[in-house]
PDB file of N, CA and C in Angstrom:
ATOM      1  N   ALA G 427     -12.059  69.371 -35.365  1.00 53.00           N
ATOM      2  CA  ALA G 427     -11.933  68.206 -36.213  1.00 53.00           C
ATOM      3  C   ALA G 427     -10.463  68.002 -36.547  1.00 53.00           C
ATOM      4  N   SER G 428     -10.039  66.751 -36.482  1.00 66.00           N
ATOM      5  CA  SER G 428      -8.640  66.454 -36.802  1.00 66.00           C
ATOM      6  C   SER G 428      -8.507  66.192 -38.297  1.00 66.00           C
ATOM      7  N   SER G 429      -7.473  66.736 -38.850  1.00 78.00           N
ATOM      8  CA  SER G 429      -7.250  66.517 -40.277  1.00 78.00           C
ATOM      9  C   SER G 429      -6.301  65.339 -40.456  1.00 78.00           C
ATOM     10  N   SER G 430      -6.572  64.559 -41.469  1.00 81.00           N
ATOM     11  CA  SER G 430      -5.721  63.402 -41.723  1.00 81.00           C
ATOM     12  C   SER G 430      -4.493  63.845 -42.512  1.00 81.00           C
ATOM     13  N   PRO G 431      -3.400  63.142 -42.339  1.00 81.00           N
ATOM     14  CA  PRO G 431      -2.195  63.528 -43.059  1.00 81.00           C
ATOM     15  C   PRO G 431      -2.376  63.293 -44.560  1.00 81.00           C
ATOM     16  N   PRO G 432      -1.640  64.024 -45.356  1.00 83.00           N
ATOM     17  CA  PRO G 432      -1.774  63.833 -46.804  1.00 83.00           C
ATOM     18  C   PRO G 432      -1.282  62.449 -47.215  1.00 83.00           C
ATOM     19  N   PRO G 433      -1.822  61.902 -48.280  1.00 81.00           N
ATOM     20  CA  PRO G 433      -1.366  60.571 -48.714  1.00 81.00           C
ATOM     21  C   PRO G 433       0.077  60.638 -49.202  1.00 81.00           C
ATOM     22  N   PRO G 434       0.773  59.525 -49.141  1.00 80.00           N
ATOM     23  CA  PRO G 434       2.164  59.531 -49.609  1.00 80.00           C
ATOM     24  C   PRO G 434       2.224  59.751 -51.114  1.00 80.00           C
ATOM     25  N   SER G 435       3.338  60.279 -51.568  1.00 86.00           N
ATOM     26  CA  SER G 435       3.493  60.513 -53.002  1.00 86.00           C
ATOM     27  C   SER G 435       3.685  59.182 -53.731  1.00 86.00           C
ATOM     28  N   LEU G 436       3.396  59.185 -55.014  1.00 86.00           N
ATOM     29  CA  LEU G 436       3.558  57.979 -55.806  1.00 86.00           C
ATOM     30  C   LEU G 436       5.034  57.633 -55.944  1.00 86.00           C
ATOM     31  N   PRO G 437       5.355  56.344 -55.951  1.00 83.00           N
ATOM     32  CA  PRO G 437       6.771  55.973 -56.070  1.00 83.00           C
ATOM     33  C   PRO G 437       7.300  56.277 -57.471  1.00 83.00           C
ATOM     34  N   THR G 438       8.556  56.593 -57.524  1.00 90.00           N
ATOM     35  CA  THR G 438       9.188  56.846 -58.814  1.00 90.00           C
ATOM     36  C   THR G 438       9.659  55.519 -59.409  1.00 90.00           C
ATOM     37  N   LEU G 439      10.013  55.539 -60.668  1.00 92.00           N
ATOM     38  CA  LEU G 439      10.508  54.334 -61.317  1.00 92.00           C
ATOM     39  C   LEU G 439      11.807  53.859 -60.664  1.00 92.00           C
ATOM     40  N   ALA G 440      12.645  54.791 -60.264  1.00 91.00           N
ATOM     41  CA  ALA G 440      13.902  54.419 -59.608  1.00 91.00           C
ATOM     42  C   ALA G 440      13.647  53.737 -58.267  1.00 91.00           C
ATOM     43  N   SER G 441      12.689  54.238 -57.484  1.00 88.00           N
ATOM     44  CA  SER G 441      12.405  53.605 -56.193  1.00 88.00           C
ATOM     45  C   SER G 441      11.753  52.240 -56.380  1.00 88.00           C
ATOM     46  N   LEU G 442      10.932  52.108 -57.416  1.00 86.00           N
ATOM     47  CA  LEU G 442      10.360  50.790 -57.703  1.00 86.00           C
ATOM     48  C   LEU G 442      11.444  49.807 -58.118  1.00 86.00           C
ATOM     49  N   ARG G 443      12.384  50.260 -58.918  1.00 89.00           N
ATOM     50  CA  ARG G 443      13.476  49.395 -59.370  1.00 89.00           C
ATOM     51  C   ARG G 443      14.313  48.944 -58.173  1.00 89.00           C
ATOM     52  N   LYS G 444      14.548  49.841 -57.209  1.00 88.00           N
ATOM     53  CA  LYS G 444      15.310  49.473 -56.017  1.00 88.00           C
ATOM     54  C   LYS G 444      14.593  48.396 -55.211  1.00 88.00           C
ATOM     55  N   PHE G 445      13.269  48.330 -55.356  1.00 85.00           N
ATOM     56  CA  PHE G 445      12.493  47.331 -54.635  1.00 85.00           C
ATOM     57  C   PHE G 445      12.409  46.020 -55.404  1.00 85.00           C
ATOM     58  N   TYR G 446      12.091  46.086 -56.703  1.00 87.00           N
ATOM     59  CA  TYR G 446      11.793  44.835 -57.385  1.00 87.00           C
ATOM     60  C   TYR G 446      13.016  44.066 -57.862  1.00 87.00           C
ATOM     61  N   VAL G 447      14.162  44.699 -58.047  1.00 88.00           N
ATOM     62  CA  VAL G 447      15.349  43.944 -58.464  1.00 88.00           C
ATOM     63  C   VAL G 447      15.807  42.978 -57.366  1.00 88.00           C
ATOM     64  N   PRO G 448      15.930  43.405 -56.100  1.00 85.00           N
ATOM     65  CA  PRO G 448      16.278  42.424 -55.064  1.00 85.00           C
ATOM     66  C   PRO G 448      15.196  41.354 -54.871  1.00 85.00           C
ATOM     67  N   CYS G 449      13.934  41.733 -55.032  1.00 83.00           N
ATOM     68  CA  CYS G 449      12.867  40.729 -54.911  1.00 83.00           C
ATOM     69  C   CYS G 449      12.973  39.687 -56.010  1.00 83.00           C
ATOM     70  N   LEU G 450      13.274  40.133 -57.207  1.00 87.00           N
ATOM     71  CA  LEU G 450      13.445  39.204 -58.318  1.00 87.00           C
ATOM     72  C   LEU G 450      14.637  38.294 -58.064  1.00 87.00           C
ATOM     73  N   ALA G 451      15.701  38.845 -57.519  1.00 85.00           N
ATOM     74  CA  ALA G 451      16.884  38.029 -57.208  1.00 85.00           C
ATOM     75  C   ALA G 451      16.551  36.950 -56.185  1.00 85.00           C
ATOM     76  N   LEU G 452      15.702  37.261 -55.218  1.00 80.00           N
ATOM     77  CA  LEU G 452      15.316  36.258 -54.224  1.00 80.00           C
ATOM     78  C   LEU G 452      14.559  35.098 -54.856  1.00 80.00           C
ATOM     79  N   TRP G 453      13.693  35.395 -55.815  1.00 81.00           N
ATOM     80  CA  TRP G 453      12.914  34.335 -56.465  1.00 81.00           C
ATOM     81  C   TRP G 453      13.765  33.508 -57.415  1.00 81.00           C
ATOM     82  N   ILE G 454      14.797  34.101 -57.982  1.00 88.00           N
ATOM     83  CA  ILE G 454      15.649  33.389 -58.937  1.00 88.00           C
ATOM     84  C   ILE G 454      16.724  32.566 -58.222  1.00 88.00           C
ATOM     85  N   ALA G 455      17.098  32.947 -57.020  1.00 84.00           N
ATOM     86  CA  ALA G 455      18.220  32.318 -56.316  1.00 84.00           C
ATOM     87  C   ALA G 455      18.005  30.820 -56.087  1.00 84.00           C
ATOM     88  N   GLY G 456      16.838  30.397 -55.655  1.00 81.00           N
ATOM     89  CA  GLY G 456      16.599  28.979 -55.365  1.00 81.00           C
ATOM     90  C   GLY G 456      16.766  28.085 -56.582  1.00 81.00           C
ATOM     91  N   PRO G 457      16.045  28.344 -57.671  1.00 83.00           N
ATOM     92  CA  PRO G 457      16.232  27.508 -58.857  1.00 83.00           C
ATOM     93  C   PRO G 457      17.643  27.581 -59.429  1.00 83.00           C
ATOM     94  N   LEU G 458      18.278  28.735 -59.346  1.00 88.00           N
ATOM     95  CA  LEU G 458      19.635  28.870 -59.864  1.00 88.00           C
ATOM     96  C   LEU G 458      20.612  28.025 -59.047  1.00 88.00           C
ATOM     97  N   LEU G 459      20.468  28.025 -57.731  1.00 86.00           N
ATOM     98  CA  LEU G 459      21.339  27.197 -56.898  1.00 86.00           C
ATOM     99  C   LEU G 459      21.078  25.713 -57.123  1.00 86.00           C
ATOM    100  N   SER G 460      19.833  25.328 -57.379  1.00 84.00           N
ATOM    101  CA  SER G 460      19.534  23.937 -57.712  1.00 84.00           C
ATOM    102  C   SER G 460      20.199  23.542 -59.020  1.00 84.00           C
ATOM    103  N   LEU G 461      20.220  24.453 -59.970  1.00 87.00           N
ATOM    104  CA  LEU G 461      20.887  24.192 -61.237  1.00 87.00           C
ATOM    105  C   LEU G 461      22.391  24.016 -61.035  1.00 87.00           C
ATOM    106  N   VAL G 462      22.991  24.835 -60.179  1.00 89.00           N
ATOM    107  CA  VAL G 462      24.417  24.713 -59.884  1.00 89.00           C
ATOM    108  C   VAL G 462      24.698  23.373 -59.204  1.00 89.00           C
ATOM    109  N   ASP G 463      23.856  22.972 -58.257  1.00 87.00           N
ATOM    110  CA  ASP G 463      24.022  21.675 -57.595  1.00 87.00           C
ATOM    111  C   ASP G 463      23.964  20.537 -58.603  1.00 87.00           C
ATOM    112  N   THR G 464      22.983  20.581 -59.484  1.00 86.00           N
ATOM    113  CA  THR G 464      22.826  19.525 -60.478  1.00 86.00           C
ATOM    114  C   THR G 464      24.033  19.463 -61.410  1.00 86.00           C
ATOM    115  N   ALA G 465      24.510  20.620 -61.835  1.00 89.00           N
ATOM    116  CA  ALA G 465      25.668  20.637 -62.721  1.00 89.00           C
ATOM    117  C   ALA G 465      26.910  20.103 -62.023  1.00 89.00           C
ATOM    118  N   SER G 466      27.127  20.481 -60.781  1.00 90.00           N
ATOM    119  CA  SER G 466      28.334  20.022 -60.083  1.00 90.00           C
ATOM    120  C   SER G 466      28.276  18.526 -59.788  1.00 90.00           C
ATOM    121  N   VAL G 467      27.104  18.013 -59.435  1.00 88.00           N
ATOM    122  CA  VAL G 467      26.982  16.572 -59.199  1.00 88.00           C
ATOM    123  C   VAL G 467      27.152  15.817 -60.506  1.00 88.00           C
ATOM    124  N   GLY G 468      26.566  16.326 -61.579  1.00 86.00           N
ATOM    125  CA  GLY G 468      26.695  15.651 -62.866  1.00 86.00           C
ATOM    126  C   GLY G 468      28.122  15.639 -63.374  1.00 86.00           C
ATOM    127  N   LEU G 469      28.854  16.707 -63.170  1.00 88.00           N
ATOM    128  CA  LEU G 469      30.228  16.783 -63.665  1.00 88.00           C
ATOM    129  C   LEU G 469      31.218  16.033 -62.781  1.00 88.00           C
ATOM    130  N   SER G 470      30.942  15.934 -61.496  1.00 89.00           N
ATOM    131  CA  SER G 470      31.895  15.303 -60.585  1.00 89.00           C
ATOM    132  C   SER G 470      31.584  13.831 -60.305  1.00 89.00           C
ATOM    133  N   ALA G 471      30.517  13.303 -60.877  1.00 86.00           N
ATOM    134  CA  ALA G 471      30.149  11.911 -60.617  1.00 86.00           C
ATOM    135  C   ALA G 471      31.150  10.965 -61.270  1.00 86.00           C
ATOM    136  N   THR G 472      31.421   9.875 -60.588  1.00 87.00           N
ATOM    137  CA  THR G 472      32.292   8.860 -61.172  1.00 87.00           C
ATOM    138  C   THR G 472      31.521   8.129 -62.269  1.00 87.00           C
ATOM    139  N   PRO G 473      32.212   7.623 -63.261  1.00 87.00           N
ATOM    140  CA  PRO G 473      31.521   6.935 -64.360  1.00 87.00           C
ATOM    141  C   PRO G 473      30.666   5.777 -63.853  1.00 87.00           C
ATOM    142  N   GLY G 474      29.444   5.745 -64.309  1.00 86.00           N
ATOM    143  CA  GLY G 474      28.529   4.679 -63.925  1.00 86.00           C
ATOM    144  C   GLY G 474      27.628   5.020 -62.753  1.00 86.00           C
ATOM    145  N   THR G 475      27.926   6.061 -61.978  1.00 86.00           N
ATOM    146  CA  THR G 475      27.099   6.409 -60.822  1.00 86.00           C
ATOM    147  C   THR G 475      26.388   7.745 -60.992  1.00 86.00           C
ATOM    148  N   GLY G 476      26.647   8.434 -62.089  1.00 85.00           N
ATOM    149  CA  GLY G 476      26.069   9.765 -62.288  1.00 85.00           C
ATOM    150  C   GLY G 476      24.560   9.763 -62.317  1.00 85.00           C
ATOM    151  N   ALA G 477      23.970   8.760 -62.964  1.00 87.00           N
ATOM    152  CA  ALA G 477      22.512   8.706 -63.060  1.00 87.00           C
ATOM    153  C   ALA G 477      21.867   8.518 -61.688  1.00 87.00           C
ATOM    154  N   ALA G 478      22.447   7.658 -60.870  1.00 88.00           N
ATOM    155  CA  ALA G 478      21.900   7.426 -59.524  1.00 88.00           C
ATOM    156  C   ALA G 478      22.039   8.673 -58.655  1.00 88.00           C
ATOM    157  N   GLN G 479      23.184   9.345 -58.759  1.00 88.00           N
ATOM    158  CA  GLN G 479      23.389  10.545 -57.959  1.00 88.00           C
ATOM    159  C   GLN G 479      22.458  11.671 -58.392  1.00 88.00           C
ATOM    160  N   LEU G 480      22.297  11.841 -59.692  1.00 87.00           N
ATOM    161  CA  LEU G 480      21.367  12.864 -60.169  1.00 87.00           C
ATOM    162  C   LEU G 480      19.927  12.494 -59.838  1.00 87.00           C
ATOM    163  N   GLY G 481      19.620  11.202 -59.865  1.00 89.00           N
ATOM    164  CA  GLY G 481      18.280  10.754 -59.489  1.00 89.00           C
ATOM    165  C   GLY G 481      17.964  11.035 -58.032  1.00 89.00           C
ATOM    166  N   ALA G 482      18.965  10.933 -57.178  1.00 87.00           N
ATOM    167  CA  ALA G 482      18.769  11.237 -55.753  1.00 87.00           C
ATOM    168  C   ALA G 482      18.711  12.737 -55.509  1.00 87.00           C
ATOM    169  N   LEU G 483      19.394  13.487 -56.352  1.00 87.00           N
ATOM    170  CA  LEU G 483      19.428  14.936 -56.165  1.00 87.00           C
ATOM    171  C   LEU G 483      18.100  15.584 -56.541  1.00 87.00           C
ATOM    172  N   GLY G 484      17.391  15.026 -57.497  1.00 84.00           N
ATOM    173  CA  GLY G 484      16.125  15.614 -57.957  1.00 84.00           C
ATOM    174  C   GLY G 484      15.100  15.798 -56.845  1.00 84.00           C
ATOM    175  N   PRO G 485      14.717  14.727 -56.141  1.00 88.00           N
ATOM    176  CA  PRO G 485      13.753  14.899 -55.047  1.00 88.00           C
ATOM    177  C   PRO G 485      14.271  15.786 -53.916  1.00 88.00           C
ATOM    178  N   ALA G 486      15.578  15.725 -53.659  1.00 84.00           N
ATOM    179  CA  ALA G 486      16.137  16.548 -52.581  1.00 84.00           C
ATOM    180  C   ALA G 486      16.008  18.031 -52.903  1.00 84.00           C
ATOM    181  N   THR G 487      16.343  18.426 -54.131  1.00 83.00           N
ATOM    182  CA  THR G 487      16.229  19.837 -54.474  1.00 83.00           C
ATOM    183  C   THR G 487      14.776  20.273 -54.531  1.00 83.00           C
ATOM    184  N   THR G 488      13.894  19.395 -54.979  1.00 83.00           N
ATOM    185  CA  THR G 488      12.469  19.731 -54.996  1.00 83.00           C
ATOM    186  C   THR G 488      11.944  19.938 -53.582  1.00 83.00           C
ATOM    187  N   PHE G 489      12.360  19.092 -52.656  1.00 85.00           N
ATOM    188  CA  PHE G 489      11.920  19.218 -51.266  1.00 85.00           C
ATOM    189  C   PHE G 489      12.427  20.512 -50.641  1.00 85.00           C
ATOM    190  N   ILE G 490      13.698  20.825 -50.835  1.00 80.00           N
ATOM    191  CA  ILE G 490      14.267  22.026 -50.239  1.00 80.00           C
ATOM    192  C   ILE G 490      13.663  23.282 -50.859  1.00 80.00           C
ATOM    193  N   ASP G 491      13.493  23.285 -52.186  1.00 78.00           N
ATOM    194  CA  ASP G 491      12.870  24.442 -52.836  1.00 78.00           C
ATOM    195  C   ASP G 491      11.426  24.614 -52.369  1.00 78.00           C
ATOM    196  N   GLY G 492      10.719  23.517 -52.186  1.00 81.00           N
ATOM    197  CA  GLY G 492       9.338  23.596 -51.717  1.00 81.00           C
ATOM    198  C   GLY G 492       9.229  24.033 -50.267  1.00 81.00           C
ATOM    199  N   ALA G 493      10.222  23.686 -49.457  1.00 80.00           N
ATOM    200  CA  ALA G 493      10.197  24.069 -48.041  1.00 80.00           C
ATOM    201  C   ALA G 493      10.258  25.577 -47.874  1.00 80.00           C
ATOM    202  N   THR G 494      10.947  26.262 -48.777  1.00 76.00           N
ATOM    203  CA  THR G 494      10.999  27.721 -48.668  1.00 76.00           C
ATOM    204  C   THR G 494       9.622  28.323 -48.897  1.00 76.00           C
ATOM    205  N   TYR G 495       8.845  27.742 -49.794  1.00 76.00           N
ATOM    206  CA  TYR G 495       7.483  28.242 -50.028  1.00 76.00           C
ATOM    207  C   TYR G 495       6.557  27.868 -48.877  1.00 76.00           C
ATOM    208  N   LEU G 496       6.838  26.733 -48.242  1.00 77.00           N
ATOM    209  CA  LEU G 496       6.016  26.306 -47.113  1.00 77.00           C
ATOM    210  C   LEU G 496       6.095  27.310 -45.965  1.00 77.00           C
ATOM    211  N   PHE G 497       7.281  27.887 -45.733  1.00 77.00           N
ATOM    212  CA  PHE G 497       7.460  28.815 -44.628  1.00 77.00           C
ATOM    213  C   PHE G 497       7.313  30.274 -45.029  1.00 77.00           C
ATOM    214  N   ALA G 498       6.828  30.529 -46.226  1.00 77.00           N
ATOM    215  CA  ALA G 498       6.630  31.910 -46.676  1.00 77.00           C
ATOM    216  C   ALA G 498       5.552  32.611 -45.848  1.00 77.00           C
ATOM    217  N   PHE G 499       4.651  31.850 -45.242  1.00 78.00           N
ATOM    218  CA  PHE G 499       3.605  32.473 -44.429  1.00 78.00           C
ATOM    219  C   PHE G 499       4.189  33.236 -43.240  1.00 78.00           C
ATOM    220  N   LEU G 500       5.351  32.815 -42.742  1.00 75.00           N
ATOM    221  CA  LEU G 500       5.969  33.532 -41.628  1.00 75.00           C
ATOM    222  C   LEU G 500       6.340  34.955 -42.024  1.00 75.00           C
ATOM    223  N   ASN G 501       6.823  35.110 -43.234  1.00 75.00           N
ATOM    224  CA  ASN G 501       7.170  36.437 -43.733  1.00 75.00           C
ATOM    225  C   ASN G 501       5.934  37.320 -43.809  1.00 75.00           C
ATOM    226  N   VAL G 502       4.857  36.791 -44.345  1.00 79.00           N
ATOM    227  CA  VAL G 502       3.631  37.575 -44.503  1.00 79.00           C
ATOM    228  C   VAL G 502       3.034  37.927 -43.140  1.00 79.00           C
ATOM    229  N   ALA G 503       2.958  36.965 -42.257  1.00 78.00           N
ATOM    230  CA  ALA G 503       2.368  37.208 -40.942  1.00 78.00           C
ATOM    231  C   ALA G 503       3.183  38.212 -40.138  1.00 78.00           C
ATOM    232  N   THR G 504       4.491  38.078 -40.165  1.00 77.00           N
ATOM    233  CA  THR G 504       5.352  38.997 -39.418  1.00 77.00           C
ATOM    234  C   THR G 504       5.247  40.414 -39.959  1.00 77.00           C
ATOM    235  N   THR G 505       5.247  40.542 -41.275  1.00 79.00           N
ATOM    236  CA  THR G 505       5.132  41.866 -41.876  1.00 79.00           C
ATOM    237  C   THR G 505       3.814  42.523 -41.505  1.00 79.00           C
ATOM    238  N   ASN G 506       2.725  41.775 -41.529  1.00 80.00           N
ATOM    239  CA  ASN G 506       1.421  42.331 -41.181  1.00 80.00           C
ATOM    240  C   ASN G 506       1.353  42.748 -39.716  1.00 80.00           C
ATOM    241  N   LEU G 507       1.884  41.932 -38.828  1.00 78.00           N
ATOM    242  CA  LEU G 507       1.863  42.285 -37.406  1.00 78.00           C
ATOM    243  C   LEU G 507       2.704  43.525 -37.136  1.00 78.00           C
ATOM    244  N   TYR G 508       3.883  43.580 -37.730  1.00 75.00           N
ATOM    245  CA  TYR G 508       4.779  44.705 -37.492  1.00 75.00           C
ATOM    246  C   TYR G 508       4.211  45.991 -38.094  1.00 75.00           C
ATOM    247  N   ALA G 509       3.663  45.905 -39.308  1.00 78.00           N
ATOM    248  CA  ALA G 509       3.092  47.095 -39.940  1.00 78.00           C
ATOM    249  C   ALA G 509       1.884  47.595 -39.159  1.00 78.00           C
ATOM    250  N   GLY G 510       1.080  46.687 -38.627  1.00 79.00           N
ATOM    251  CA  GLY G 510      -0.058  47.095 -37.810  1.00 79.00           C
ATOM    252  C   GLY G 510       0.371  47.808 -36.543  1.00 79.00           C
ATOM    253  N   ALA G 511       1.435  47.316 -35.906  1.00 76.00           N
ATOM    254  CA  ALA G 511       1.936  47.969 -34.692  1.00 76.00           C
ATOM    255  C   ALA G 511       2.500  49.347 -35.011  1.00 76.00           C
ATOM    256  N   ILE G 512       3.167  49.475 -36.138  1.00 76.00           N
ATOM    257  CA  ILE G 512       3.694  50.786 -36.532  1.00 76.00           C
ATOM    258  C   ILE G 512       2.555  51.746 -36.843  1.00 76.00           C
ATOM    259  N   ALA G 513       1.518  51.260 -37.536  1.00 78.00           N
ATOM    260  CA  ALA G 513       0.388  52.123 -37.891  1.00 78.00           C
ATOM    261  C   ALA G 513      -0.354  52.621 -36.658  1.00 78.00           C
ATOM    262  N   ARG G 514      -0.424  51.787 -35.632  1.00 77.00           N
ATOM    263  CA  ARG G 514      -1.089  52.197 -34.393  1.00 77.00           C
ATOM    264  C   ARG G 514      -0.140  52.962 -33.478  1.00 77.00           C
ATOM    265  N   ASN G 515       1.118  53.107 -33.892  1.00 76.00           N
ATOM    266  CA  ASN G 515       2.145  53.806 -33.129  1.00 76.00           C
ATOM    267  C   ASN G 515       2.322  53.180 -31.750  1.00 76.00           C
ATOM    268  N   GLU G 516       2.411  51.866 -31.738  1.00 67.00           N
ATOM    269  CA  GLU G 516       2.568  51.133 -30.485  1.00 67.00           C
ATOM    270  C   GLU G 516       3.991  50.622 -30.365  1.00 67.00           C
ATOM    271  N   ALA G 517       4.763  51.239 -29.514  1.00 64.00           N
ATOM    272  CA  ALA G 517       6.132  50.770 -29.291  1.00 64.00           C
ATOM    273  C   ALA G 517       6.111  49.379 -28.663  1.00 64.00           C
ATOM    274  N   ARG G 518       5.150  49.153 -27.766  1.00 66.00           N
ATOM    275  CA  ARG G 518       5.053  47.856 -27.092  1.00 66.00           C
ATOM    276  C   ARG G 518       4.683  46.761 -28.081  1.00 66.00           C
ATOM    277  N   GLY G 519       3.811  47.078 -29.037  1.00 63.00           N
ATOM    278  CA  GLY G 519       3.422  46.103 -30.047  1.00 63.00           C
ATOM    279  C   GLY G 519       4.587  45.721 -30.935  1.00 63.00           C
ATOM    280  N   LYS G 520       5.415  46.705 -31.293  1.00 63.00           N
ATOM    281  CA  LYS G 520       6.599  46.409 -32.114  1.00 63.00           C
ATOM    282  C   LYS G 520       7.583  45.539 -31.347  1.00 63.00           C
ATOM    283  N   ASP G 521       7.765  45.840 -30.057  1.00 67.00           N
ATOM    284  CA  ASP G 521       8.669  45.023 -29.245  1.00 67.00           C
ATOM    285  C   ASP G 521       8.151  43.601 -29.125  1.00 67.00           C
ATOM    286  N   SER G 522       6.843  43.453 -29.011  1.00 69.00           N
ATOM    287  CA  SER G 522       6.240  42.131 -28.918  1.00 69.00           C
ATOM    288  C   SER G 522       6.484  41.333 -30.198  1.00 69.00           C
ATOM    289  N   VAL G 523       6.328  41.992 -31.332  1.00 66.00           N
ATOM    290  CA  VAL G 523       6.573  41.315 -32.606  1.00 66.00           C
ATOM    291  C   VAL G 523       8.044  40.959 -32.733  1.00 66.00           C
ATOM    292  N   ASP G 524       8.940  41.870 -32.326  1.00 64.00           N
ATOM    293  CA  ASP G 524      10.377  41.588 -32.381  1.00 64.00           C
ATOM    294  C   ASP G 524      10.733  40.373 -31.538  1.00 64.00           C
ATOM    295  N   ASN G 525      10.173  40.290 -30.337  1.00 67.00           N
ATOM    296  CA  ASN G 525      10.451  39.149 -29.462  1.00 67.00           C
ATOM    297  C   ASN G 525       9.902  37.858 -30.053  1.00 67.00           C
ATOM    298  N   ARG G 526       8.736  37.933 -30.664  1.00 66.00           N
ATOM    299  CA  ARG G 526       8.126  36.754 -31.276  1.00 66.00           C
ATOM    300  C   ARG G 526       8.956  36.272 -32.455  1.00 66.00           C
ATOM    301  N   ILE G 527       9.465  37.218 -33.252  1.00 62.00           N
ATOM    302  CA  ILE G 527      10.298  36.859 -34.398  1.00 62.00           C
ATOM    303  C   ILE G 527      11.572  36.153 -33.912  1.00 62.00           C
ATOM    304  N   ALA G 528      12.190  36.715 -32.891  1.00 62.00           N
ATOM    305  CA  ALA G 528      13.422  36.117 -32.363  1.00 62.00           C
ATOM    306  C   ALA G 528      13.157  34.710 -31.819  1.00 62.00           C
ATOM    307  N   GLY G 529      12.043  34.539 -31.148  1.00 63.00           N
ATOM    308  CA  GLY G 529      11.700  33.223 -30.609  1.00 63.00           C
ATOM    309  C   GLY G 529      11.394  32.219 -31.699  1.00 63.00           C
ATOM    310  N   ASP G 530      10.668  32.622 -32.727  1.00 58.00           N
ATOM    311  CA  ASP G 530      10.334  31.707 -33.809  1.00 58.00           C
ATOM    312  C   ASP G 530      11.553  31.388 -34.658  1.00 58.00           C
ATOM    313  N   GLY G 531      12.484  32.340 -34.769  1.00 54.00           N
ATOM    314  CA  GLY G 531      13.664  32.121 -35.578  1.00 54.00           C
ATOM    315  C   GLY G 531      14.627  31.111 -34.956  1.00 54.00           C
ATOM    316  N   VAL G 532      14.608  31.027 -33.645  1.00 51.00           N
ATOM    317  CA  VAL G 532      15.512  30.108 -32.963  1.00 51.00           C
ATOM    318  C   VAL G 532      14.885  28.749 -32.974  1.00 51.00           C
TER     319      VAL G 532
END
């Protein structure tokens, strides 16, 4: 009978912090950059045109911020395919996922 490997140890608070701080930064970056765009357009607008420029910027930032969520499925699908290939110890499967990622990225 084959014995299964022992389960991995529980993560420490330090290892969790190393994971969730960059993840939090990724979620904050989009709205923060939209805020910077809005502030720079509002401050640099010529008198009388600021409202129109800010009005045009609103839908544009909403569209771009929403587009990142639209393509979030690629991250999930790629991670699942790659993790499955690693779990099955398939070098060919990992190479296939790598090639697919490169093709989809271009």
